[in-house]
mmCIF file of C-alpha atoms and ligand atoms in Angstrom:
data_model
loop_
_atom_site.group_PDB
_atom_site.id
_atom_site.type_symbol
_atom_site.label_atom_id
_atom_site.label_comp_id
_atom_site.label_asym_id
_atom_site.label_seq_id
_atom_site.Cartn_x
_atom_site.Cartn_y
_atom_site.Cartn_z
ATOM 1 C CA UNK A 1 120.080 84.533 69.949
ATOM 2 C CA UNK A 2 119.882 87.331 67.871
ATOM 3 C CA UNK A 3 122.243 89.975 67.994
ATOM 4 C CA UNK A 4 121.261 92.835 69.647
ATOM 5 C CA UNK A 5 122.977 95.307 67.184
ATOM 6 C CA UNK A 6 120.770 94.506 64.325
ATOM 7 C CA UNK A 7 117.437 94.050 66.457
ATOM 8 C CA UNK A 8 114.724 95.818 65.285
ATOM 9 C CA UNK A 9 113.072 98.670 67.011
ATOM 10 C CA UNK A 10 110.475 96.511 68.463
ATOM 11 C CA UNK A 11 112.563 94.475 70.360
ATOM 12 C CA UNK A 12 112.988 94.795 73.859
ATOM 13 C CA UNK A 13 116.116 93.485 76.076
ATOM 14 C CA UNK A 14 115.614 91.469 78.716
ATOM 15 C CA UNK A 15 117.015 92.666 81.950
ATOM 16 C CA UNK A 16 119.642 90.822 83.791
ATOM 17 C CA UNK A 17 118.910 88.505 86.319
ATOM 18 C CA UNK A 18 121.088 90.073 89.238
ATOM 19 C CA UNK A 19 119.272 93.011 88.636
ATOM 20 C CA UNK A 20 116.633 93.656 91.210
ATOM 21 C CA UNK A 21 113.035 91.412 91.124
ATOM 22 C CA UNK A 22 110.587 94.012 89.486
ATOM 23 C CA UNK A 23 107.680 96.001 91.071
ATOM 24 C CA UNK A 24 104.178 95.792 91.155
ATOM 25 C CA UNK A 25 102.633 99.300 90.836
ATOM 26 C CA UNK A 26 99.490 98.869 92.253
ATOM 27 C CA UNK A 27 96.781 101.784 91.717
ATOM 28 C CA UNK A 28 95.389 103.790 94.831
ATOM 29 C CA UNK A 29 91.709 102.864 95.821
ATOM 30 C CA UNK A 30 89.814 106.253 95.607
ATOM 31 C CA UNK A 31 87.410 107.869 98.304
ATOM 32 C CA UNK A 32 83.888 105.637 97.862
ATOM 33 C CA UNK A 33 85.611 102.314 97.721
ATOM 34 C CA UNK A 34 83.813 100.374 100.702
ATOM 35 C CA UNK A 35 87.528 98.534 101.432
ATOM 36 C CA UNK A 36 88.587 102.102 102.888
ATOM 37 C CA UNK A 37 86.004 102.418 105.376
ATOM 38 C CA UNK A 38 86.713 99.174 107.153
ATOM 39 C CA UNK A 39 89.135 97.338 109.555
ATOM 40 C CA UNK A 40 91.846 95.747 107.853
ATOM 41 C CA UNK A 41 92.888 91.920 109.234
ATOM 42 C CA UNK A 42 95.644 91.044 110.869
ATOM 43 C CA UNK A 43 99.197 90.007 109.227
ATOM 44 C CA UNK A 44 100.036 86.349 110.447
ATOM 45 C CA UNK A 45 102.363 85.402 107.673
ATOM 46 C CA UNK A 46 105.833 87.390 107.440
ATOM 47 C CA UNK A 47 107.295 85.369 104.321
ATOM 48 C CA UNK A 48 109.031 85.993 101.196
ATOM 49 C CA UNK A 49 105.528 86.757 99.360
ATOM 50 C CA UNK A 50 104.633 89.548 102.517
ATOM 51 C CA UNK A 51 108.418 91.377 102.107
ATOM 52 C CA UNK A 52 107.448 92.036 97.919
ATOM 53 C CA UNK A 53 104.489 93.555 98.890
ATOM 54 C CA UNK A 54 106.123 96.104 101.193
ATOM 55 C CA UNK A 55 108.451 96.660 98.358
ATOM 56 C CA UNK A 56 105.383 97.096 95.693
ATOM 57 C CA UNK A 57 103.994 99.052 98.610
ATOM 58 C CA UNK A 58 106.582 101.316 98.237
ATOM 59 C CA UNK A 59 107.423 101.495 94.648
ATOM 60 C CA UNK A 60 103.374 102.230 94.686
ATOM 61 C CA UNK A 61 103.475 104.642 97.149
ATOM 62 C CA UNK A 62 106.503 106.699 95.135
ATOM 63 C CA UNK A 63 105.179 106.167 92.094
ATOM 64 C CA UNK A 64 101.980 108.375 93.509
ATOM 65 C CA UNK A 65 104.006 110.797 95.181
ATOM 66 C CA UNK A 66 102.849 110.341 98.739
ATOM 67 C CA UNK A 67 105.292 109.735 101.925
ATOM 68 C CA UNK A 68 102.690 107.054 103.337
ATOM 69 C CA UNK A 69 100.620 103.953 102.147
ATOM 70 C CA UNK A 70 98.146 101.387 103.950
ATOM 71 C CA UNK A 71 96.847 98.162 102.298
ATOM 72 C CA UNK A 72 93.537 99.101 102.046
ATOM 73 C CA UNK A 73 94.623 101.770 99.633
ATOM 74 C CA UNK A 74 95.876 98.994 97.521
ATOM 75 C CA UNK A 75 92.868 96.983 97.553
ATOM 76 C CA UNK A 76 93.881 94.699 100.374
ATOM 77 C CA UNK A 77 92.506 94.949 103.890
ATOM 78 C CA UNK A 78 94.852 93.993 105.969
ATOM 79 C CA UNK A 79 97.007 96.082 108.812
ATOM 80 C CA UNK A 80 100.428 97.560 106.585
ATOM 81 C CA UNK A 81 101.149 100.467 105.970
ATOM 82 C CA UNK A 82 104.658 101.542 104.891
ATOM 83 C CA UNK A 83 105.926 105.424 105.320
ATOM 84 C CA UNK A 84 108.532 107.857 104.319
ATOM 85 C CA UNK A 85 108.338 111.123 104.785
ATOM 86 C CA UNK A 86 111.433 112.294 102.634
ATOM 87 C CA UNK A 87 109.686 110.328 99.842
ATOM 88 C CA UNK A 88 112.774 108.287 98.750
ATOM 89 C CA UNK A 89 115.298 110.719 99.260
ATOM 90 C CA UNK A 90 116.853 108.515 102.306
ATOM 91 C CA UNK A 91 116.289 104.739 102.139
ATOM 92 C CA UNK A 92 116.618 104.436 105.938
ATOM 93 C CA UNK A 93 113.423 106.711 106.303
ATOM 94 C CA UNK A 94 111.721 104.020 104.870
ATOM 95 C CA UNK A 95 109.290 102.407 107.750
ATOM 96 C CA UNK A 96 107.436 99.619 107.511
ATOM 97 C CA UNK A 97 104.441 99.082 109.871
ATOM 98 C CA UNK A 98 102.765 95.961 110.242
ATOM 99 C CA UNK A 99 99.970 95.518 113.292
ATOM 100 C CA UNK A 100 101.209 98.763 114.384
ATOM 101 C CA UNK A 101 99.801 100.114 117.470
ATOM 102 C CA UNK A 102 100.345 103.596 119.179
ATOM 103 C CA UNK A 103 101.631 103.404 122.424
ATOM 104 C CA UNK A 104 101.921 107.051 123.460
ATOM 105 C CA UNK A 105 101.118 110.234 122.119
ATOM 106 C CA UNK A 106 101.598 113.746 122.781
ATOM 107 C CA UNK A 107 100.992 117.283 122.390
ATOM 108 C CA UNK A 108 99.022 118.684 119.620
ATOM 109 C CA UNK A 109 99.380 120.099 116.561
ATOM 110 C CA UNK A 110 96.810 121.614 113.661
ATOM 111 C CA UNK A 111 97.932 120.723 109.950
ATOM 112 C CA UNK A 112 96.699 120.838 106.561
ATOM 113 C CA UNK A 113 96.525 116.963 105.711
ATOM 114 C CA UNK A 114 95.739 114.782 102.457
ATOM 115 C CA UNK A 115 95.554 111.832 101.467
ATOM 116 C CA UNK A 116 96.071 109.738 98.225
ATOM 117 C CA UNK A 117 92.635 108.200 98.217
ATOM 118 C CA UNK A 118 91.218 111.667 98.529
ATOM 119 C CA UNK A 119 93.019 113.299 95.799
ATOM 120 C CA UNK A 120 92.762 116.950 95.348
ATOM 121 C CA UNK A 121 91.569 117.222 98.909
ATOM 122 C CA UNK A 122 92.897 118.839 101.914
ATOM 123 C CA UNK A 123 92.144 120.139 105.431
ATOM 124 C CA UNK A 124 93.666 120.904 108.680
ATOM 125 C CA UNK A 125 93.765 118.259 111.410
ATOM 126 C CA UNK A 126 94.490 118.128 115.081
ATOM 127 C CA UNK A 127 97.418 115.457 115.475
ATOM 128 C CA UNK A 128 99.740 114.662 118.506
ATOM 129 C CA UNK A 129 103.142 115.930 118.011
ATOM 130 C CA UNK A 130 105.017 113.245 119.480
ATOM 131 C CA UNK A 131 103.781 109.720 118.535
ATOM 132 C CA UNK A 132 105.079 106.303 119.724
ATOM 133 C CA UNK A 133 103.911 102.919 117.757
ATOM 134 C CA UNK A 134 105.018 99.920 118.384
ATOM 135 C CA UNK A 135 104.826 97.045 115.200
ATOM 136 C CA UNK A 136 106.500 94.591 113.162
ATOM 137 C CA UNK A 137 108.393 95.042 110.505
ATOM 138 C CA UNK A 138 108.615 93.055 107.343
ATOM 139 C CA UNK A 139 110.379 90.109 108.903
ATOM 140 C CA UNK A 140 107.464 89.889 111.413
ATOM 141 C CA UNK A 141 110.385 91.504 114.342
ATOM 142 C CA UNK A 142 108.902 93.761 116.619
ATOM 143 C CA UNK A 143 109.858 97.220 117.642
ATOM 144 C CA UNK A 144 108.926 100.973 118.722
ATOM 145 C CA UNK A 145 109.478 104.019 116.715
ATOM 146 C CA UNK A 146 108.993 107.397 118.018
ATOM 147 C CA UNK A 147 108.159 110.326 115.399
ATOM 148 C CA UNK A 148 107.827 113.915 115.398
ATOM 149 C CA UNK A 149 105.180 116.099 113.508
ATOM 150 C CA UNK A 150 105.307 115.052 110.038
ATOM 151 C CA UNK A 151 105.877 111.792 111.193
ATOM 152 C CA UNK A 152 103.702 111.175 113.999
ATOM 153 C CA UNK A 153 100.892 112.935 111.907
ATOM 154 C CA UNK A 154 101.848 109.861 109.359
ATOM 155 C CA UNK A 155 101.849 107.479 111.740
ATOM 156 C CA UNK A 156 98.554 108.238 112.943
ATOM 157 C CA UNK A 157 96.998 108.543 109.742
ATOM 158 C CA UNK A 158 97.896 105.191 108.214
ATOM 159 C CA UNK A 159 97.122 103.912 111.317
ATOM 160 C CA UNK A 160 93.969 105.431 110.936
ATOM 161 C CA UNK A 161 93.713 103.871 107.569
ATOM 162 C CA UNK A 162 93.754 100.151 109.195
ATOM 163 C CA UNK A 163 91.075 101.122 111.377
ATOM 164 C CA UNK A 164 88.973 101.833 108.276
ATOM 165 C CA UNK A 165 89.286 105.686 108.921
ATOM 166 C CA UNK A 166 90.021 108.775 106.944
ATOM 167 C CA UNK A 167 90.994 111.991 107.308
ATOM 168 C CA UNK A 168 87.636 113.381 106.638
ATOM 169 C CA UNK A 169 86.555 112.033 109.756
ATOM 170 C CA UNK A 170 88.670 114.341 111.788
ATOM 171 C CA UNK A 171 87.226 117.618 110.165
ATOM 172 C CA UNK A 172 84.710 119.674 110.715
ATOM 173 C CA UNK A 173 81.054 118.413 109.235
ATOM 174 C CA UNK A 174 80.748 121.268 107.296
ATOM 175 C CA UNK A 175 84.300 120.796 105.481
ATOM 176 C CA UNK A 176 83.527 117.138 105.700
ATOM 177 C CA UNK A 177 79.981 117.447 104.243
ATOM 178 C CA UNK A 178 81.507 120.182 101.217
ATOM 179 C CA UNK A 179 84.475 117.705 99.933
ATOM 180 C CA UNK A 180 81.988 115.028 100.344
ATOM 181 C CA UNK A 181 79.362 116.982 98.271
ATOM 182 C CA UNK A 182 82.605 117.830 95.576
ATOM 183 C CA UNK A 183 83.168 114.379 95.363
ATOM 184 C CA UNK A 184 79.587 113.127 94.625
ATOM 185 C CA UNK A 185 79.681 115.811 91.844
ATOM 186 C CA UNK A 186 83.401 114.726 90.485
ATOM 187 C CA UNK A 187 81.874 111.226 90.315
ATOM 188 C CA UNK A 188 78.518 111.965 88.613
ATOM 189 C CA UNK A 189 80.768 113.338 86.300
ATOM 190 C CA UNK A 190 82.785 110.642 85.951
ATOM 191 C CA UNK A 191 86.126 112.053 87.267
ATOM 192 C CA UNK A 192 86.462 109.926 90.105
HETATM 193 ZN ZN1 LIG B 1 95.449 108.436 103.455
#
């Protein structure tokens, strides 16, 4: 084993083993990508191999700055979605939601909203204030979370996301026919 003092500057040290596993940093499925427009499948497995993709979900999800990530925006269509709206600030914000469901919802209120498959995108949604879901988390154990506003809007937009819906479809057709028409133009481009 060499000794790390007189290694070049091209070598590289390996990490520890106790240190934690490492991350997959998956890149988000844009706008246009036929896997965000439909149902995603039901999680049946909750093993070792489902609780590293919440965690790559996450790390993903950081890495690209948003406080909420479904599967499909990975790639894979199936119903996840992890969320935290303090984006990593607090590790017990950190929610996973698998075959989530809402349960109740109530009151109303309007937002501006994105989303990280519509980059560059926003527009103001009517959402229920007060949202109850009920899912599994990463061990496959169910329970019910209640959120508030920023929260419940997440909640119901990654839920939306397993459904094969986006924002888009909750505004107006004439803001939803002008992003759509920015987007044709960003991709004839070639910047989408
Ligand atoms: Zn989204």
């Amino acid at each position: 084993m060499p000794d790390k003092s007189t290694s070049s500057e091209h070598a590289t040290v390996a990490a520890p083993e106790t240190l934690a596993k490492p991350v997959k940093i998956y890149p988000i499925v844009k706008y246009g990508d036929p896997i965000l427009e439909k149902p995603g499948a039901p999680i049946k497995k909750f093993d070792a191999e489902m609780e590293q993709l919440v965690e790559d979900m996450f790390a993903s999800m950081y890495a690209a700055q948003g406080v909420g990530l479904a599967a499909p925006q990975i790639g894979l269509s199936l119903r996840l979605t992890v969320i935290d709206v303090t984006g990593g600030k607090n590790p017990e914000a950190k929610i996973v939601l698998a075959n989530p469901e809402i349960i109740h919802a109530e009151g109303e209120v309007r937002e501006e909203e994105g989303c990280l498959s519509i980059p560059g995108f926003r527009g103001y949604v009517i959402r229920p204030q007060f949202v109850t879901v009920k899912a599994q988390n990463a061990k496959g154990e169910s329970y019910e979370i209640r959120g508030e506003n920023l929260l419940a809007r997440a909640f119901c937009h990654e839920i939306d996301h397993l459904n094969g819906i986006l924002f888009l479809q909750h505004l107006s057709m004439l803001k939803r026919d002008l992003i759509k028409r920015k987007i044709k133009k960003l991709r004839k481009q070639g910047e989408w």
